[in-house]
mmCIF file of C-alpha atoms in Angstrom:
data_model
loop_
_atom_site.group_PDB
_atom_site.id
_atom_site.type_symbol
_atom_site.label_atom_id
_atom_site.label_comp_id
_atom_site.label_asym_id
_atom_site.label_seq_id
_atom_site.Cartn_x
_atom_site.Cartn_y
_atom_site.Cartn_z
ATOM 1 C CA UNK A 518 96.372 -210.555 91.116
ATOM 2 C CA UNK A 519 98.234 -208.788 94.385
ATOM 3 C CA UNK A 520 99.572 -205.633 94.684
ATOM 4 C CA UNK A 521 103.101 -206.713 95.144
ATOM 5 C CA UNK A 522 103.098 -208.779 91.373
ATOM 6 C CA UNK A 523 101.170 -206.411 90.074
ATOM 7 C CA UNK A 524 104.546 -203.570 91.487
ATOM 8 C CA UNK A 525 107.212 -206.816 90.136
ATOM 9 C CA UNK A 526 105.609 -206.356 86.298
ATOM 10 C CA UNK A 527 105.269 -202.009 86.570
ATOM 11 C CA UNK A 528 109.174 -202.610 87.565
ATOM 12 C CA UNK A 529 109.823 -204.233 84.862
ATOM 13 C CA UNK A 530 107.365 -202.105 82.904
ATOM 14 C CA UNK A 531 109.402 -198.756 84.083
ATOM 15 C CA UNK A 532 113.270 -199.987 83.618
ATOM 16 C CA UNK A 533 112.432 -201.736 79.927
ATOM 17 C CA UNK A 534 110.302 -198.150 78.786
ATOM 18 C CA UNK A 535 112.062 -195.451 81.434
ATOM 19 C CA UNK A 536 115.632 -196.355 83.017
ATOM 20 C CA UNK A 537 116.796 -197.554 79.663
ATOM 21 C CA UNK A 538 116.546 -194.010 78.138
ATOM 22 C CA UNK A 539 119.662 -193.733 80.554
ATOM 23 C CA UNK A 540 118.149 -190.224 81.421
ATOM 24 C CA UNK A 541 116.035 -191.208 83.966
ATOM 25 C CA UNK A 542 115.903 -193.601 87.503
ATOM 26 C CA UNK A 543 112.769 -193.742 88.894
ATOM 27 C CA UNK A 544 110.814 -194.569 91.759
ATOM 28 C CA UNK A 545 110.171 -198.659 92.264
ATOM 29 C CA UNK A 546 108.744 -201.262 94.346
ATOM 30 C CA UNK A 547 112.379 -202.339 94.556
ATOM 31 C CA UNK A 548 114.065 -199.692 94.156
ATOM 32 C CA UNK A 549 117.737 -201.143 93.492
ATOM 33 C CA UNK A 550 115.613 -203.201 90.614
ATOM 34 C CA UNK A 551 117.865 -203.024 87.186
ATOM 35 C CA UNK A 552 117.700 -205.009 84.015
ATOM 36 C CA UNK A 553 119.989 -207.937 83.778
ATOM 37 C CA UNK A 554 123.635 -206.592 82.649
ATOM 38 C CA UNK A 555 123.806 -208.105 79.151
ATOM 39 C CA UNK A 556 125.373 -206.255 76.271
ATOM 40 C CA UNK A 557 122.261 -207.820 74.358
ATOM 41 C CA UNK A 558 119.529 -206.980 76.565
ATOM 42 C CA UNK A 559 121.086 -203.238 77.343
ATOM 43 C CA UNK A 560 121.533 -203.061 73.421
ATOM 44 C CA UNK A 561 118.287 -204.409 72.477
ATOM 45 C CA UNK A 562 115.968 -202.698 75.145
ATOM 46 C CA UNK A 563 117.784 -199.272 73.833
ATOM 47 C CA UNK A 564 117.282 -199.897 70.252
ATOM 48 C CA UNK A 565 113.313 -200.732 70.658
ATOM 49 C CA UNK A 566 112.996 -197.349 72.774
ATOM 50 C CA UNK A 567 114.929 -195.770 69.794
ATOM 51 C CA UNK A 568 112.588 -196.760 67.128
ATOM 52 C CA UNK A 569 109.759 -195.939 68.640
ATOM 53 C CA UNK A 570 110.282 -192.111 69.099
ATOM 54 C CA UNK A 571 110.209 -192.474 65.548
ATOM 55 C CA UNK A 572 107.740 -194.706 64.490
ATOM 56 C CA UNK A 573 105.541 -193.633 67.192
ATOM 57 C CA UNK A 574 103.747 -196.989 66.771
ATOM 58 C CA UNK A 575 102.402 -198.169 70.058
ATOM 59 C CA UNK A 576 101.414 -201.326 69.370
ATOM 60 C CA UNK A 577 104.616 -202.816 67.063
ATOM 61 C CA UNK A 578 106.737 -201.941 69.118
ATOM 62 C CA UNK A 579 104.076 -203.803 72.171
ATOM 63 C CA UNK A 580 104.387 -207.067 70.219
ATOM 64 C CA UNK A 581 108.679 -206.532 70.131
ATOM 65 C CA UNK A 582 108.672 -205.639 73.578
ATOM 66 C CA UNK A 583 107.104 -208.970 73.916
ATOM 67 C CA UNK A 584 109.109 -210.948 72.561
ATOM 68 C CA UNK A 585 112.134 -209.357 74.389
ATOM 69 C CA UNK A 586 110.788 -210.294 77.236
ATOM 70 C CA UNK A 587 110.018 -213.768 76.091
ATOM 71 C CA UNK A 588 114.330 -213.957 74.229
ATOM 72 C CA UNK A 589 115.571 -213.075 76.910
ATOM 73 C CA UNK A 590 113.918 -214.526 79.784
ATOM 74 C CA UNK A 591 112.782 -212.045 82.147
ATOM 75 C CA UNK A 592 109.087 -212.860 82.654
ATOM 76 C CA UNK A 593 110.527 -215.497 84.908
ATOM 77 C CA UNK A 594 108.085 -218.334 83.916
ATOM 78 C CA UNK A 595 105.477 -215.513 84.285
ATOM 79 C CA UNK A 596 102.108 -217.039 83.850
ATOM 80 C CA UNK A 597 99.523 -216.044 80.837
ATOM 81 C CA UNK A 598 96.939 -213.431 83.069
ATOM 82 C CA UNK A 599 100.785 -211.980 84.249
ATOM 83 C CA UNK A 600 101.857 -211.682 80.778
ATOM 84 C CA UNK A 601 98.719 -209.776 79.280
ATOM 85 C CA UNK A 602 99.372 -207.586 82.441
ATOM 86 C CA UNK A 603 102.522 -206.336 81.474
ATOM 87 C CA UNK A 604 101.599 -205.792 78.323
ATOM 88 C CA UNK A 605 99.344 -203.698 79.479
ATOM 89 C CA UNK A 606 101.616 -201.671 81.539
ATOM 90 C CA UNK A 607 103.837 -201.347 78.331
ATOM 91 C CA UNK A 608 101.296 -200.189 76.471
ATOM 92 C CA UNK A 609 100.584 -197.360 78.965
ATOM 93 C CA UNK A 610 103.873 -196.595 79.650
ATOM 94 C CA UNK A 611 104.125 -196.080 75.208
ATOM 95 C CA UNK A 612 101.102 -194.128 75.615
ATOM 96 C CA UNK A 613 102.962 -191.585 78.283
ATOM 97 C CA UNK A 614 105.469 -191.372 75.689
ATOM 98 C CA UNK A 615 104.303 -191.123 72.443
ATOM 99 C CA UNK A 616 104.775 -187.083 71.617
ATOM 100 C CA UNK A 617 100.588 -186.485 71.319
ATOM 101 C CA UNK A 618 100.205 -187.336 74.927
ATOM 102 C CA UNK A 619 100.639 -183.489 75.664
ATOM 103 C CA UNK A 620 103.409 -184.225 78.405
ATOM 104 C CA UNK A 621 107.283 -185.660 78.930
ATOM 105 C CA UNK A 622 109.360 -186.788 81.736
ATOM 106 C CA UNK A 623 111.658 -184.760 83.143
ATOM 107 C CA UNK A 624 114.123 -184.013 85.482
ATOM 108 C CA UNK A 625 112.868 -182.801 88.751
ATOM 109 C CA UNK A 626 115.421 -181.980 91.722
ATOM 110 C CA UNK A 627 113.537 -180.641 94.972
ATOM 111 C CA UNK A 628 112.659 -183.079 97.074
ATOM 112 C CA UNK A 629 115.111 -184.836 99.898
ATOM 113 C CA UNK A 630 113.207 -188.297 99.988
ATOM 114 C CA UNK A 631 114.506 -188.393 95.896
ATOM 115 C CA UNK A 632 117.604 -187.609 97.030
ATOM 116 C CA UNK A 633 117.251 -184.571 95.119
ATOM 117 C CA UNK A 634 117.122 -186.293 91.814
ATOM 118 C CA UNK A 635 113.701 -187.201 90.762
ATOM 119 C CA UNK A 636 111.730 -186.925 87.705
ATOM 120 C CA UNK A 637 108.772 -184.890 87.132
ATOM 121 C CA UNK A 638 105.918 -184.406 84.011
ATOM 122 C CA UNK A 639 106.076 -181.159 82.592
ATOM 123 C CA UNK A 640 103.382 -180.077 79.408
ATOM 124 C CA UNK A 641 104.922 -179.828 75.853
ATOM 125 C CA UNK A 642 102.256 -177.983 74.993
ATOM 126 C CA UNK A 643 99.038 -175.411 76.011
ATOM 127 C CA UNK A 644 96.535 -176.915 77.930
ATOM 128 C CA UNK A 645 93.439 -175.873 78.611
ATOM 129 C CA UNK A 646 91.399 -176.076 82.041
ATOM 130 C CA UNK A 647 89.375 -179.136 82.268
ATOM 131 C CA UNK A 648 91.413 -181.329 79.365
ATOM 132 C CA UNK A 649 91.923 -184.649 80.745
ATOM 133 C CA UNK A 650 94.833 -185.948 80.349
ATOM 134 C CA UNK A 651 94.152 -189.882 78.992
ATOM 135 C CA UNK A 652 97.470 -190.521 78.700
ATOM 136 C CA UNK A 653 98.507 -189.604 82.464
ATOM 137 C CA UNK A 654 97.066 -192.837 83.024
ATOM 138 C CA UNK A 655 97.737 -195.004 86.155
ATOM 139 C CA UNK A 656 96.128 -198.146 88.290
ATOM 140 C CA UNK A 657 95.699 -198.563 92.303
ATOM 141 C CA UNK A 658 95.663 -201.294 94.065
ATOM 142 C CA UNK A 659 94.686 -201.785 97.461
ATOM 143 C CA UNK A 660 97.400 -203.162 100.041
ATOM 144 C CA UNK A 661 96.790 -205.252 102.851
ATOM 145 C CA UNK A 662 96.367 -203.667 106.395
ATOM 146 C CA UNK A 663 98.874 -205.759 107.585
ATOM 147 C CA UNK A 664 101.473 -205.142 104.714
ATOM 148 C CA UNK A 665 100.998 -200.987 104.713
ATOM 149 C CA UNK A 666 104.241 -201.132 106.969
ATOM 150 C CA UNK A 667 106.295 -202.528 103.921
ATOM 151 C CA UNK A 668 105.769 -199.801 101.325
ATOM 152 C CA UNK A 669 105.397 -196.727 103.313
ATOM 153 C CA UNK A 670 108.811 -196.420 104.561
ATOM 154 C CA UNK A 671 110.918 -193.291 103.135
ATOM 155 C CA UNK A 672 111.774 -194.908 99.941
ATOM 156 C CA UNK A 673 108.822 -196.127 98.159
ATOM 157 C CA UNK A 674 105.359 -193.474 99.804
ATOM 158 C CA UNK A 675 105.723 -191.177 96.671
ATOM 159 C CA UNK A 676 103.471 -194.007 95.223
ATOM 160 C CA UNK A 677 100.486 -194.381 97.217
ATOM 161 C CA UNK A 678 96.841 -193.228 97.570
ATOM 162 C CA UNK A 679 94.899 -193.244 100.493
ATOM 163 C CA UNK A 680 91.344 -193.136 100.203
ATOM 164 C CA UNK A 681 89.015 -192.027 102.579
ATOM 165 C CA UNK A 682 85.862 -193.368 101.674
ATOM 166 C CA UNK A 683 87.257 -197.300 102.024
ATOM 167 C CA UNK A 684 90.223 -195.780 105.172
ATOM 168 C CA UNK A 685 92.540 -197.874 103.227
ATOM 169 C CA UNK A 686 96.028 -197.067 101.405
ATOM 170 C CA UNK A 687 96.468 -198.486 97.555
ATOM 171 C CA UNK A 688 99.551 -198.540 95.548
ATOM 172 C CA UNK A 689 99.729 -195.986 92.650
ATOM 173 C CA UNK A 690 101.655 -197.852 89.394
ATOM 174 C CA UNK A 691 101.689 -196.579 85.785
ATOM 175 C CA UNK A 692 102.851 -193.216 84.779
ATOM 176 C CA UNK A 693 100.335 -191.172 86.813
ATOM 177 C CA UNK A 694 103.268 -192.468 89.550
ATOM 178 C CA UNK A 695 105.702 -189.696 87.873
ATOM 179 C CA UNK A 696 103.342 -186.468 88.873
ATOM 180 C CA UNK A 697 104.549 -184.685 91.891
ATOM 181 C CA UNK A 698 102.542 -183.022 94.817
ATOM 182 C CA UNK A 699 101.780 -179.385 94.886
ATOM 183 C CA UNK A 700 99.700 -177.807 97.714
ATOM 184 C CA UNK A 701 98.082 -175.780 95.161
ATOM 185 C CA UNK A 702 97.985 -178.000 91.799
ATOM 186 C CA UNK A 703 97.243 -177.565 88.042
ATOM 187 C CA UNK A 704 95.234 -180.992 88.009
ATOM 188 C CA UNK A 705 92.942 -183.464 90.090
ATOM 189 C CA UNK A 706 92.496 -187.081 90.116
ATOM 190 C CA UNK A 707 89.942 -188.141 87.700
ATOM 191 C CA UNK A 708 88.588 -192.239 87.946
ATOM 192 C CA UNK A 709 88.705 -194.138 85.016
ATOM 193 C CA UNK A 710 87.384 -196.925 86.951
ATOM 194 C CA UNK A 711 87.263 -198.568 90.237
ATOM 195 C CA UNK A 712 90.732 -199.262 90.134
ATOM 196 C CA UNK A 713 92.432 -196.747 87.294
ATOM 197 C CA UNK A 714 92.768 -193.162 87.290
ATOM 198 C CA UNK A 715 93.811 -189.951 84.978
ATOM 199 C CA UNK A 716 94.367 -186.758 85.257
ATOM 200 C CA UNK A 717 91.786 -183.715 85.160
ATOM 201 C CA UNK A 718 93.261 -180.052 84.291
ATOM 202 C CA UNK A 719 91.861 -177.371 86.778
ATOM 203 C CA UNK A 720 93.765 -174.720 85.692
ATOM 204 C CA UNK A 721 95.490 -173.968 82.407
ATOM 205 C CA UNK A 722 98.828 -174.746 81.969
ATOM 206 C CA UNK A 723 101.313 -173.456 79.783
ATOM 207 C CA UNK A 724 103.871 -175.368 77.806
ATOM 208 C CA UNK A 725 106.913 -175.765 79.690
ATOM 209 C CA UNK A 726 104.300 -176.160 83.257
ATOM 210 C CA UNK A 727 104.896 -179.164 85.466
ATOM 211 C CA UNK A 728 101.996 -181.093 85.696
ATOM 212 C CA UNK A 729 101.169 -181.577 89.376
ATOM 213 C CA UNK A 730 98.780 -182.694 91.580
ATOM 214 C CA UNK A 731 97.632 -182.313 95.520
ATOM 215 C CA UNK A 732 98.092 -186.184 96.785
ATOM 216 C CA UNK A 733 96.711 -185.188 100.329
ATOM 217 C CA UNK A 734 95.840 -182.563 103.077
ATOM 218 C CA UNK A 735 98.394 -184.629 105.402
ATOM 219 C CA UNK A 736 100.430 -186.112 103.030
ATOM 220 C CA UNK A 737 103.721 -185.529 104.206
ATOM 221 C CA UNK A 738 102.907 -184.934 107.958
ATOM 222 C CA UNK A 739 99.571 -183.051 109.714
ATOM 223 C CA UNK A 740 98.448 -180.244 107.327
ATOM 224 C CA UNK A 741 101.563 -181.075 105.174
ATOM 225 C CA UNK A 742 103.800 -179.911 107.057
ATOM 226 C CA UNK A 743 106.669 -181.476 105.955
ATOM 227 C CA UNK A 744 105.970 -180.666 102.059
ATOM 228 C CA UNK A 745 108.397 -179.266 100.012
ATOM 229 C CA UNK A 746 106.534 -178.267 96.810
ATOM 230 C CA UNK A 747 106.696 -175.309 95.380
ATOM 231 C CA UNK A 748 103.891 -173.513 96.796
ATOM 232 C CA UNK A 749 104.935 -174.616 100.139
ATOM 233 C CA UNK A 750 108.490 -173.100 99.638
ATOM 234 C CA UNK A 751 107.124 -169.647 98.396
ATOM 235 C CA UNK A 752 105.249 -168.998 101.126
ATOM 236 C CA UNK A 753 108.310 -169.861 103.777
ATOM 237 C CA UNK A 754 110.574 -167.233 102.301
#
């Protein structure tokens, strides 16, 4: 499956499980994508989220989500493979939203490229160094060189991963895409498989602290000269 189709599925999962909660409007491949404006769609997605917050049952909620997608024709005749991938995304986001994930989504007003209205991930408990944040997970998919310009504009480029080993750019999908950059981070990327990754804690993190990772040395211009992270802002003061 190509990166564009994966992004579409990820957008749908974010709309249902994150945006529908009413607190956030997270970055997507298509920034203006929303669920169809129907009272039933809005109320059902909200109820599914509320039920999950109470019962914390990932499998039951995933099943309800798939029924919801099919009943309201949100899948646009997706193939079995696409529906299986959507199911995988639902489970990733539900694990991230689960009370045992060690983290929670929070608002963030630091970055101009998010119009000072973005999101961050914060610890819900103290987390020791060397812990693997197994529910802050994501997958990455290589973007063809001929199409890199499509996703490297200002509205999309916070969800990209560049690998020097293959000299290629990948789109980063899943909950891990919510993690903000800092030049002096408290986590680092930890590869699970050849196409998925998690975060490894490299400094002890206190409850309430933001989870941060370093995207790269030159993500925000040469030597990150245009970086707006907390470390750089404190350094410039």
